[in-house]
Short mmCIF file of C-alpha atoms in Angstrom, two decimals:
data_model
loop_
_atom_site.label_atom_id
_atom_site.label_comp_id
_atom_site.label_asym_id
_atom_site.label_seq_id
_atom_site.Cartn_x
_atom_site.Cartn_y
_atom_site.Cartn_z
CA MET A 1 -0.18 -0.09 0.05
CA ARG A 2 1.38 3.06 -0.98
CA LYS A 3 1.09 5.74 1.80
CA ARG A 4 2.23 9.46 2.68
CA LEU A 5 3.87 9.33 6.19
CA MET A 6 2.14 12.84 6.83
CA ALA A 7 -1.25 14.23 7.35
CA SER A 8 -1.72 13.23 3.82
CA GLY A 9 -4.71 15.30 2.04
CA LEU A 10 -4.36 18.66 3.88
CA VAL A 11 -3.03 20.40 0.82
CA VAL A 12 -3.65 20.43 -3.05
CA ILE A 13 -0.45 23.03 -4.11
CA MET A 14 -1.59 23.23 -8.37
CA ALA A 15 1.66 22.76 -10.51
CA LEU A 16 3.90 26.36 -11.27
CA GLY A 17 4.13 25.55 -14.62
CA LEU A 18 8.02 26.39 -15.04
CA MET A 19 9.02 24.98 -18.02
CA ALA A 20 11.38 27.64 -19.70
CA CYS A 21 14.99 26.47 -19.55
CA CYS A 22 18.51 28.86 -19.35
CA ASN A 23 21.90 28.92 -21.44
CA GLY A 24 24.61 28.56 -19.75
CA LYS A 25 25.96 31.48 -17.13
CA SER A 26 29.46 32.80 -16.91
CA SER A 27 29.16 35.83 -14.49
CA GLU A 28 28.14 35.94 -10.54
CA THR A 29 24.47 38.05 -11.48
CA GLU A 30 23.64 35.90 -14.40
CA LYS A 31 24.32 32.40 -12.59
CA ASN A 32 21.00 30.68 -12.28
CA THR A 33 19.56 32.55 -14.42
CA GLN A 34 15.99 31.39 -16.40
CA SER A 35 14.40 33.35 -18.83
CA THR A 36 10.87 33.14 -17.65
CA LYS A 37 8.77 34.06 -20.70
CA ASP A 38 5.48 32.69 -21.31
CA SER A 39 6.17 30.65 -18.06
CA GLY A 40 2.98 31.39 -15.64
CA ASN A 41 5.43 32.16 -12.68
CA ASP A 42 3.92 35.63 -11.69
CA ASN A 43 6.88 35.64 -9.13
CA ALA A 44 9.14 36.09 -11.99
CA GLN A 45 7.58 37.62 -14.90
CA VAL A 46 9.38 39.00 -17.19
CA SER A 47 7.35 41.16 -19.87
CA GLU A 48 8.41 41.42 -23.95
CA GLU A 49 10.08 44.53 -24.55
CA SER A 50 12.13 44.90 -22.07
CA GLU A 51 13.39 41.32 -22.33
CA GLU A 52 14.93 40.80 -18.96
CA ARG A 53 15.74 38.24 -17.81
CA THR A 54 15.44 37.29 -13.39
CA ILE A 55 17.94 34.89 -11.73
CA GLN A 56 15.84 32.23 -10.48
CA TYR A 57 16.24 30.59 -7.22
CA TYR A 58 12.86 28.36 -7.09
CA TYR A 59 11.74 25.63 -9.71
CA ASP A 60 8.34 23.93 -10.06
CA PHE A 61 8.27 21.75 -13.54
CA GLY A 62 5.34 20.71 -12.57
CA GLU A 63 3.28 16.71 -12.00
CA ILE A 64 5.59 15.07 -14.90
CA ASN A 65 7.40 11.81 -14.91
CA GLN A 66 11.05 11.62 -13.60
CA ARG A 67 12.35 11.09 -16.63
CA THR A 68 11.22 14.12 -18.59
CA TRP A 69 12.43 15.96 -14.42
CA VAL A 70 15.96 15.03 -15.11
CA GLU A 71 15.57 16.25 -18.72
CA ASP A 72 14.40 20.06 -17.32
CA VAL A 73 16.31 19.65 -14.76
CA LYS A 74 19.96 19.52 -16.68
CA THR A 75 18.92 22.35 -18.81
CA LEU A 76 19.29 24.51 -15.45
CA GLN A 77 23.30 23.23 -16.12
CA ILE A 78 23.68 23.90 -12.57
CA GLN A 79 26.88 25.38 -11.78
CA ASP A 80 29.44 23.48 -9.01
CA ASP A 81 29.73 25.64 -6.16
CA THR A 82 25.48 25.55 -6.56
CA LEU A 83 24.12 23.97 -3.44
CA LEU A 84 20.66 21.39 -5.13
CA ILE A 85 18.05 21.75 -2.92
CA LEU A 86 15.38 18.97 -3.20
CA THR A 87 11.91 19.77 -1.81
CA ASP A 88 8.13 19.20 -2.05
CA LYS A 89 7.44 22.54 -0.89
CA THR A 90 6.04 25.58 -3.06
CA TYR A 91 8.40 28.74 -2.30
CA ASP A 92 8.45 32.13 -3.68
CA ASN A 93 11.44 32.84 -5.50
CA LYS A 94 11.56 36.01 -3.74
CA VAL A 95 11.76 34.09 -0.13
CA VAL A 96 14.30 31.73 -1.62
CA LYS A 97 16.40 34.16 -3.54
CA LYS A 98 16.54 35.76 -0.54
CA LEU A 99 17.66 32.76 1.64
CA SER A 100 20.71 32.82 -0.81
CA GLU A 101 21.71 36.58 0.05
CA SER A 102 21.58 35.89 3.79
CA ILE A 103 23.89 32.56 3.23
CA LYS A 104 26.42 34.73 1.77
CA GLU A 105 25.97 37.32 3.52
CA SER A 106 26.88 34.69 6.63
CA GLY A 107 30.28 34.10 4.92
CA ASN A 108 29.15 31.06 2.71
CA ASP A 109 30.59 31.34 -0.20
CA PHE A 110 27.97 28.46 -2.39
CA ASP A 111 24.16 29.09 -3.97
CA ILE A 112 21.46 27.33 -3.56
CA ILE A 113 18.72 26.10 -5.98
CA MET A 114 15.74 24.81 -4.58
CA ILE A 115 13.49 22.38 -6.82
CA LYS A 116 10.27 20.83 -6.32
CA ILE A 117 9.52 17.32 -6.57
CA PRO A 118 7.01 16.00 -8.54
CA TRP A 119 4.27 14.30 -5.84
CA GLU A 120 4.37 10.56 -6.79
CA TYR A 121 8.09 10.81 -6.11
CA THR A 122 7.80 11.77 -2.75
CA LEU A 123 6.08 8.53 -1.31
CA ASN A 124 7.96 6.37 1.38
CA ASP A 125 7.85 3.37 -0.96
CA THR A 126 9.07 5.77 -3.74
CA MET A 127 11.22 8.07 -3.40
CA ALA A 128 14.39 6.42 -2.86
CA ASP A 129 13.67 4.57 -6.32
CA PHE A 130 13.55 8.64 -7.65
CA ILE A 131 16.45 9.42 -6.10
CA LYS A 132 18.44 6.81 -7.67
CA TYR A 133 17.11 7.23 -10.69
CA ILE A 134 18.08 10.35 -10.93
CA GLN A 135 21.66 10.18 -9.42
CA LYS A 136 22.25 7.63 -12.06
CA ASN A 137 21.09 10.13 -14.36
CA GLY A 138 23.28 12.71 -13.44
CA ILE A 139 20.96 14.87 -11.05
CA ASN A 140 22.95 14.92 -7.70
CA PRO A 141 20.93 16.77 -4.81
CA ASP A 142 22.93 17.76 -1.59
CA ILE A 143 20.34 18.27 1.12
CA LEU A 144 16.27 16.84 0.15
CA CYS A 145 13.21 18.10 2.21
CA SER A 146 10.73 15.94 1.98
CA VAL A 147 10.85 12.91 4.13
CA TYR A 148 8.23 12.68 7.09
CA GLY A 149 8.29 9.88 9.37
CA ARG A 150 11.16 8.12 10.20
CA VAL A 151 13.96 8.89 8.15
CA THR A 152 14.81 4.90 6.81
CA ASN A 153 11.68 4.49 6.14
CA ASN A 154 12.05 6.13 3.05
CA LEU A 155 15.37 5.82 2.30
CA PRO A 156 17.45 3.33 3.11
CA LYS A 157 20.79 3.52 5.73
CA GLU A 158 24.03 3.09 2.51
CA MET A 159 21.83 6.21 0.62
CA LEU A 160 22.06 8.97 4.04
CA TYR A 161 24.73 11.10 5.17
CA ASP A 162 24.92 9.53 8.65
CA MET A 163 25.15 13.22 10.96
CA THR A 164 25.37 11.62 14.37
CA ASP A 165 29.17 12.88 14.70
CA TYR A 166 28.70 16.29 12.88
CA LEU A 167 25.76 16.45 15.93
CA SER A 168 28.05 15.45 19.33
CA ALA A 169 30.59 19.14 18.87
CA GLY A 170 31.37 22.55 17.85
CA LYS A 171 28.14 23.38 15.23
CA GLY A 172 26.45 20.52 14.92
CA LYS A 173 25.96 20.25 18.67
CA GLN A 174 24.77 23.87 18.16
CA LEU A 175 22.20 22.55 15.95
CA LYS A 176 20.93 20.04 18.60
CA ALA A 177 20.56 22.39 21.01
CA ALA A 178 18.18 24.44 18.57
CA MET A 179 16.22 21.75 17.88
CA ASP A 180 13.34 20.69 19.79
CA ASP A 181 14.14 17.33 22.03
CA THR A 182 10.95 15.90 20.87
CA TYR A 183 12.82 15.63 17.13
CA TRP A 184 15.67 14.45 18.73
CA THR A 185 13.65 11.54 20.92
CA LEU A 186 11.08 10.05 17.93
CA THR A 187 14.13 10.20 15.22
CA GLU A 188 16.49 8.12 16.71
CA GLU A 189 17.87 5.19 15.20
CA ASP A 190 19.99 2.91 17.18
CA GLY A 191 21.84 5.73 18.97
CA HIS A 192 21.84 7.54 14.89
CA TRP A 193 20.72 9.94 13.64
CA PHE A 194 20.30 11.24 9.72
CA GLY A 195 18.52 13.92 9.60
CA VAL A 196 17.48 17.65 10.84
CA GLY A 197 13.83 18.63 11.01
CA SER A 198 11.07 19.56 13.40
CA VAL A 199 8.03 18.10 14.90
CA VAL A 200 4.50 19.21 14.96
CA GLU A 201 1.47 18.85 16.57
CA THR A 202 -1.31 17.14 14.98
CA CYS A 203 -4.92 16.35 16.08
CA GLN A 204 -7.53 13.61 14.99
CA GLY A 205 -10.51 15.04 16.04
CA TRP A 206 -12.85 16.83 15.52
CA LEU A 207 -13.16 20.57 12.84
CA VAL A 208 -16.08 22.66 13.93
CA ASP A 209 -17.38 25.89 11.72
CA ARG A 210 -16.07 28.73 14.31
CA GLU A 211 -18.92 30.95 12.92
CA THR A 212 -22.18 28.56 14.18
CA MET A 213 -20.43 27.52 17.11
CA ILE A 214 -20.05 31.33 18.29
CA ASP A 215 -23.97 31.74 17.02
CA LEU A 216 -25.79 29.09 19.58
CA GLY A 217 -23.30 29.78 22.09
CA LEU A 218 -21.02 26.41 22.10
CA THR A 219 -17.40 25.75 23.85
CA VAL A 220 -14.62 24.02 23.51
CA GLU A 221 -15.37 22.19 26.63
CA ASP A 222 -19.48 21.24 24.80
CA LEU A 223 -17.81 19.97 21.38
CA LYS A 224 -14.60 18.34 23.13
CA LYS A 225 -16.51 14.67 23.58
CA PRO A 226 -16.31 11.61 22.22
CA LEU A 227 -18.43 11.08 18.96
CA SER A 228 -21.64 9.57 20.79
CA GLU A 229 -21.90 12.26 23.67
CA LEU A 230 -22.57 14.71 21.34
CA GLU A 231 -26.32 14.66 20.01
CA PRO A 232 -27.53 16.98 22.26
CA VAL A 233 -25.31 19.24 20.36
CA PHE A 234 -26.22 17.96 16.65
CA GLU A 235 -29.59 17.97 17.89
CA LYS A 236 -29.44 22.04 18.56
CA VAL A 237 -27.66 22.54 15.11
CA LYS A 238 -30.38 20.53 13.11
CA ALA A 239 -33.28 22.57 14.50
CA GLU A 240 -31.50 26.57 14.72
CA LYS A 241 -29.59 25.88 11.72
CA PRO A 242 -31.50 23.53 9.29
CA GLU A 243 -29.68 24.58 6.18
CA LEU A 244 -26.58 22.84 7.76
CA ILE A 245 -25.08 18.73 8.23
CA PRO A 246 -24.37 18.65 11.73
CA PHE A 247 -21.53 16.42 10.31
CA ILE A 248 -19.93 14.85 7.86
CA TYR A 249 -17.08 12.17 7.93
CA GLY A 250 -15.28 10.60 5.10
CA TRP A 251 -14.24 6.40 4.82
CA GLY A 252 -10.60 7.03 6.55
CA ILE A 253 -12.63 7.93 10.57
CA LEU A 254 -12.17 4.34 11.25
CA GLU A 255 -8.08 4.78 10.08
CA SER A 256 -8.38 8.66 11.51
CA ASN A 257 -10.63 9.48 13.45
CA THR A 258 -10.85 6.72 16.22
CA PRO A 259 -7.51 5.58 18.37
CA VAL A 260 -6.51 2.74 17.16
CA ILE A 261 -3.44 2.30 16.49
CA MET A 262 -3.64 0.60 12.87
CA TYR A 263 -0.86 -1.30 10.91
CA ASP A 264 -2.64 -2.25 7.50
CA LYS A 265 -5.05 -0.20 6.29
CA ASN A 266 -5.76 -1.91 3.51
CA THR A 267 -7.10 -4.87 6.14
CA TYR A 268 -8.18 -2.34 8.98
CA THR A 269 -5.67 -4.53 11.34
CA GLY A 270 -4.44 -2.90 15.10
CA TYR A 271 -5.66 -2.41 18.19
CA TRP A 272 -7.15 0.15 19.86
CA ALA A 273 -4.23 3.08 21.27
CA GLY A 274 -4.13 2.15 25.19
CA ASP A 275 -5.01 -1.22 25.58
CA ASP A 276 -2.59 -3.18 27.27
CA GLU A 277 -1.97 -6.04 24.82
CA LYS A 278 -0.69 -5.04 21.55
CA ASN A 279 -1.50 -8.25 19.39
CA ILE A 280 -3.24 -6.80 16.25
CA LYS A 281 -6.62 -8.34 15.65
CA ASN A 282 -9.16 -7.20 13.17
CA ILE A 283 -10.63 -4.16 14.47
CA PHE A 284 -14.06 -5.47 13.56
CA ASP A 285 -13.77 -8.60 16.51
CA ASP A 286 -13.18 -5.35 18.87
CA SER A 287 -16.56 -3.79 20.15
CA ARG A 288 -15.85 -0.24 20.32
CA THR A 289 -15.62 -0.60 16.66
CA TYR A 290 -19.36 -2.16 16.35
CA GLU A 291 -20.10 1.09 19.18
CA LEU A 292 -18.81 3.61 16.60
CA VAL A 293 -20.32 2.25 13.29
CA GLY A 294 -23.76 2.20 15.37
CA THR A 295 -23.01 5.46 16.89
CA LEU A 296 -22.70 7.16 12.63
CA ASN A 297 -25.31 4.77 12.17
CA THR A 298 -27.82 6.22 14.05
CA PHE A 299 -26.73 9.86 13.76
CA SER A 300 -27.39 9.27 10.31
CA GLU A 301 -30.65 7.93 10.83
CA LYS A 302 -32.10 10.52 12.60
CA GLY A 303 -30.25 13.21 10.26
CA TYR A 304 -27.35 14.73 12.20
CA ALA A 305 -24.75 12.77 10.22
CA LYS A 306 -23.70 12.17 6.91
CA LEU A 307 -20.80 9.65 4.63
CA VAL A 308 -19.54 12.20 1.97
CA ASP A 309 -17.37 11.79 -0.73
CA ASP A 310 -15.40 15.13 -0.37
CA THR A 311 -14.61 16.46 3.28
CA GLU A 312 -12.07 18.98 1.75
CA ASN A 313 -14.53 21.44 -1.05
CA ARG A 314 -17.91 21.56 0.63
CA ASP A 315 -19.53 24.29 3.31
CA ASP A 316 -22.49 22.95 4.14
CA TYR A 317 -21.31 21.48 7.70
CA PHE A 318 -20.83 22.68 11.16
CA MET A 319 -18.78 19.68 11.83
CA LYS A 320 -17.17 17.23 10.21
CA ALA A 321 -13.99 14.33 11.48
CA ALA A 322 -10.73 15.72 10.50
CA TRP A 323 -7.95 13.74 9.68
CA ASP A 324 -5.07 15.28 10.57
CA ALA A 325 -4.94 19.29 11.82
CA THR A 326 -2.16 20.75 12.40
CA PRO A 327 -2.54 23.56 14.17
CA LEU A 328 0.32 26.02 14.06
CA MET A 329 -1.21 29.11 15.43
CA ARG A 330 -4.16 29.77 17.50
CA THR A 331 -6.93 32.75 18.56
CA ASP A 332 -8.82 33.24 20.91
CA SER A 333 -7.74 30.67 22.57
CA LEU A 334 -9.09 28.25 19.59
CA ASP A 335 -7.01 26.39 17.76
CA LEU A 336 -8.27 28.48 14.20
CA TRP A 337 -8.07 27.17 10.57
CA SER A 338 -9.10 28.37 7.27
CA SER A 339 -10.75 25.79 4.85
CA PRO A 340 -10.78 25.48 0.90
CA THR A 341 -14.38 27.85 0.63
CA GLY A 342 -13.13 30.27 3.11
CA ARG A 343 -14.87 29.39 6.38
CA GLU A 344 -12.58 30.06 9.52
CA LEU A 345 -12.55 26.23 11.56
CA VAL A 346 -12.12 25.45 15.13
CA ARG A 347 -9.77 22.22 16.07
CA ILE A 348 -10.62 20.63 18.69
CA PRO A 349 -10.07 16.92 19.41
CA TYR A 350 -11.93 14.30 20.72
CA ASP A 351 -10.17 14.05 23.59
CA ASP A 352 -6.88 14.08 25.56
CA ALA A 353 -5.65 11.61 23.83
CA ALA A 354 -6.47 11.88 20.27
CA GLY A 355 -3.40 14.16 19.34
CA ASP A 356 -0.49 12.81 16.76
CA VAL A 357 3.03 14.71 15.95
CA LEU A 358 3.67 14.96 12.01
CA ILE A 359 7.99 14.55 11.33
CA GLN A 360 9.65 16.24 8.77
CA SER A 361 13.13 16.16 8.08
CA SER A 362 16.20 17.17 6.19
CA VAL A 363 18.73 14.92 5.27
CA ILE A 364 22.20 14.71 2.62
CA PRO A 365 21.97 12.15 0.72
CA SER A 366 25.34 9.80 1.36
CA GLU A 367 26.77 10.33 -2.33
CA SER A 368 26.76 14.47 -2.24
CA ASP A 369 29.68 16.18 -3.91
CA HIS A 370 28.67 19.48 -1.24
CA ILE A 371 28.01 17.16 2.58
CA ASP A 372 30.43 20.18 4.29
CA GLN A 373 28.06 22.38 2.65
CA ALA A 374 25.20 21.41 2.81
CA LEU A 375 25.52 20.81 6.76
CA GLU A 376 26.64 24.16 7.14
CA PHE A 377 23.62 25.76 5.24
CA LEU A 378 21.11 23.68 8.10
CA ASN A 379 23.05 24.95 10.29
CA GLN A 380 22.67 27.78 9.25
CA VAL A 381 18.61 27.85 8.58
CA ASP A 382 18.15 25.87 11.88
CA THR A 383 19.60 27.77 14.10
CA THR A 384 19.55 31.85 12.76
CA LYS A 385 16.13 33.00 13.90
CA GLU A 386 15.63 34.95 10.59
CA MET A 387 16.20 32.44 7.83
CA SER A 388 13.45 30.51 9.93
CA GLU A 389 10.96 33.27 9.49
CA LEU A 390 11.98 34.16 6.10
CA LEU A 391 11.18 30.13 4.93
CA LEU A 392 7.82 30.13 7.68
CA TYR A 393 6.63 33.57 7.27
CA GLY A 394 8.31 35.21 4.33
CA ILE A 395 10.04 38.68 3.41
CA LYS A 396 9.33 41.26 6.48
CA ASP A 397 7.63 43.79 4.39
CA THR A 398 8.32 43.05 1.36
CA ASP A 399 5.17 39.40 1.21
CA TYR A 400 3.63 40.78 4.80
CA THR A 401 3.56 43.97 6.34
CA SER A 402 5.31 44.74 9.85
CA ASP A 403 3.71 45.58 12.98
CA GLY A 404 5.64 46.41 15.27
CA ASN A 405 7.17 43.07 15.90
CA THR A 406 4.96 41.06 14.49
CA TYR A 407 4.60 39.46 10.98
CA GLN A 408 1.01 39.95 9.49
CA THR A 409 -0.26 38.83 5.48
CA ASP A 410 -3.00 39.30 3.03
CA LYS A 411 -2.78 35.69 2.43
CA LYS A 412 -4.68 33.28 3.78
CA TRP A 413 -3.56 30.79 6.39
CA SER A 414 -4.00 27.76 4.08
CA GLU A 415 -1.97 29.61 1.68
CA LEU A 416 0.63 30.03 4.11
CA ASP A 417 1.22 25.97 4.18
CA LEU A 418 2.83 26.43 7.70
CA TYR A 419 1.96 22.87 8.63
CA ARG A 420 4.61 21.93 6.48
CA ILE A 421 8.22 22.69 7.93
CA PRO A 422 10.75 20.88 5.77
CA LEU A 423 13.72 23.78 6.05
CA GLY A 424 13.14 25.85 9.02
CA ASN A 425 13.12 25.35 12.92
CA LEU A 426 9.73 26.42 14.34
CA SER A 427 10.90 26.56 18.34
CA ILE A 428 13.45 29.51 17.08
CA CYS A 429 10.95 31.51 15.44
CA MET A 430 8.31 33.95 16.86
CA ILE A 431 5.02 33.41 17.03
CA MET A 432 2.63 35.87 14.91
CA GLU A 433 0.77 37.52 17.47
CA PRO A 434 -2.20 37.58 18.38
CA TYR A 435 -1.76 34.21 17.14
CA VAL A 436 0.21 32.24 20.56
CA ASP A 437 0.46 29.37 22.83
CA THR A 438 2.37 26.62 20.41
CA GLU A 439 4.61 25.16 21.81
CA ILE A 440 4.56 21.36 22.11
CA LYS A 441 4.93 19.97 25.43
CA THR A 442 5.00 15.60 25.30
CA THR A 443 5.17 13.73 28.30
CA ARG A 444 7.01 10.55 28.01
CA SER A 445 3.94 8.91 28.70
CA ASP A 446 3.33 10.66 25.20
CA ILE A 447 6.45 9.71 23.66
CA ASP A 448 5.88 6.16 24.03
CA LYS A 449 1.77 6.35 22.27
CA LEU A 450 3.89 8.34 19.44
CA ARG A 451 6.47 5.43 19.51
CA GLU A 452 3.47 3.44 19.15
CA LYS A 453 2.45 5.09 16.31
CA MET A 454 5.54 5.14 14.60
CA GLN A 455 5.59 1.66 14.56
CA ALA A 456 2.53 1.16 12.87
CA ASP A 457 3.74 3.40 10.11
CA ASP A 458 6.27 1.94 10.00
CA PHE A 459 5.32 -1.68 8.98
CA ALA A 460 5.40 -3.23 5.91
CA PHE A 461 3.92 -6.14 6.17
CA ASN A 462 5.16 -9.18 3.31
CA SER A 463 1.86 -10.37 2.39
CA SER A 464 3.66 -13.48 0.62
CA ALA A 465 3.02 -16.09 3.10
CA VAL A 466 -1.20 -15.71 2.90
CA GLU A 467 -1.26 -13.92 -0.20
CA SER A 468 -4.78 -15.49 -1.30
CA GLN A 469 -6.09 -14.20 2.10
CA TYR A 470 -4.81 -11.07 1.92
CA LYS A 471 -5.82 -9.81 -1.58
CA ALA A 472 -9.68 -10.95 -0.18
CA VAL A 473 -9.49 -8.91 2.49
CA SER A 474 -8.50 -6.45 0.72
CA GLU A 475 -10.83 -6.26 -1.39
CA ILE A 476 -14.09 -6.78 1.13
CA ILE A 477 -12.79 -3.63 2.48
CA SER A 478 -13.24 -1.36 -0.34
CA TYR A 479 -14.59 2.33 0.63
CA VAL A 480 -16.68 2.55 -2.49
CA ASN A 481 -18.18 -0.69 -1.87
CA ASN A 482 -18.97 -2.33 0.98
CA LEU A 483 -17.56 0.45 4.09
CA ASP A 484 -20.60 3.20 2.29
CA SER A 485 -22.84 0.65 3.78
CA LEU A 486 -21.26 0.03 6.97
CA LEU A 487 -20.38 3.66 8.27
CA ASP A 488 -24.12 4.74 6.61
CA PHE A 489 -26.14 2.01 6.20
CA ASN A 490 -29.45 4.39 5.78
CA ASN A 491 -28.35 6.12 2.63
CA ASN A 492 -25.71 2.66 1.05
CA LYS A 493 -28.35 0.16 1.61
CA ALA A 494 -27.51 -2.78 1.03
CA GLU A 495 -29.44 -5.80 -0.76
CA ASP A 496 -30.57 -8.87 1.87
CA CYS A 497 -30.33 -6.53 4.76
CA ALA A 498 -32.82 -5.07 6.77
CA ASP A 499 -30.40 -3.02 9.26
CA TRP A 500 -26.57 -1.78 9.94
CA LYS A 501 -26.14 -4.90 12.96
CA GLU A 502 -27.11 -7.48 10.57
CA TYR A 503 -25.09 -5.74 7.88
CA TYR A 504 -22.38 -5.34 10.61
CA GLU A 505 -22.36 -8.87 11.09
CA VAL A 506 -22.79 -9.87 7.81
CA PHE A 507 -19.51 -8.02 6.27
CA ASN A 508 -17.54 -9.50 9.64
CA ASN A 509 -18.83 -13.15 8.45
CA LYS A 510 -17.11 -11.66 5.49
CA LEU A 511 -13.98 -11.04 6.50
CA HIS A 512 -13.44 -14.15 8.64
CA GLU A 513 -14.50 -16.24 6.11
CA ALA A 514 -11.98 -14.15 3.31
CA GLY A 515 -8.75 -15.58 6.18
CA ILE A 516 -8.43 -12.70 8.25
CA ASP A 517 -7.57 -14.35 10.85
CA ALA A 518 -4.99 -16.06 8.92
CA VAL A 519 -3.42 -12.91 7.98
CA VAL A 520 -4.05 -11.38 11.32
CA ASP A 521 -1.70 -14.35 12.61
CA GLU A 522 0.96 -13.48 10.36
CA MET A 523 1.07 -9.87 11.17
CA ASN A 524 2.01 -10.33 14.81
CA GLN A 525 4.60 -13.26 13.42
CA GLN A 526 6.26 -10.60 11.76
CA ILE A 527 6.06 -8.10 14.38
CA ASN A 528 6.90 -10.14 17.35
#
């Protein structure tokens, strides 16, 4: 199964389509230059009348295949003294230009170029092959800023520069001290570290329309509850705001909005978080899964809830199940999000234990020709407040206006893309007022829970011994077929079943007949 070790589906970034190429460079002012006529890049437009040339530091060639991507990168004729940084994040060219200038002002003699990786090659099961392919074809990156979760689950150790010795002395020791301790705790692999990065709080819970919440006089405490305890709220919303669906949810609610440590989402095998027994099981054998499915169906029958295909781009609801929400900035003591439709949404966990973290790392490929410069670059960015703020917030007084010592922006929060921090150190950045309280406080108990979650995310099941059973079970757990009826029987009735209870029994019996018990046994053997 292809999975991204992050909050999948939070932001869809449209490609900029910079397809222009550049000729050889000889002077300082022409280095890293690209003709931007007809490129479609608002940040680097060149009028036909002036025939000006703009120094380009950030490139996005779009969602293209790796062969075409390599061909496009080769047209840039990147100089030997330039650090090539690959990222999955969209940056303004002016920001990267300013960062390059700041690096030079700090006494370094190298330039930087950032190039966006097509999304297809940023997944944990495609990244290694992509890096091998581009290296084989003459593109040798110096820094890769698109690694989510455990580093070696994306790239094997032999492809990575081991940063352990560097972090133990001198500038490296200062870098380690500047980063969040939680990052080092969660990314340690047998006493070694293969990257530097950030840990950002995420939430599995509810996103609530702020305006409706205020109109109805609802508080966080009214809503910070498991779904089964929210019926009085939904009843109030239906009565006073009939134009809104009180609660919408998607197929992934069992994966992301229940406290289940899910080891395999193709077969829905795992265990409920907090259980003393850590053995993998079919979660549909658990009474708590039955109770949750019952709550969803009961609410659907009463008109309080509905299963929908797209929870992201609609605005006809009061509350929705949030797959992962990452509140970096808060206002009015509420965790505030801007939805793609422009509504202000409040992030509310369904209980105190409903948290998770997004781990993001920048790594240095072992075949880089500029390892010392790459280390210096990461050190500068992650220990210098101004550089980290530049990458997170933009350029003061240029893209953003300054009010005292705070940043203000006319962009929507969703456009800032602050939930991902592949470069930059949030822990040393100024908090954007009036947005406060972004500190991540993680206890030892929380760390242990997060390690459990990481172990599940990292687990890759070898189904060869039970291949036929695995395929049969995976086919039954199908979003558009069986799960529709399971999660919202009222709107997706199944033939030969009178109600959701009968369907649940039929559904689970099918799993056992298909061989889920053999899959579970094999999985437990591989884990233990």
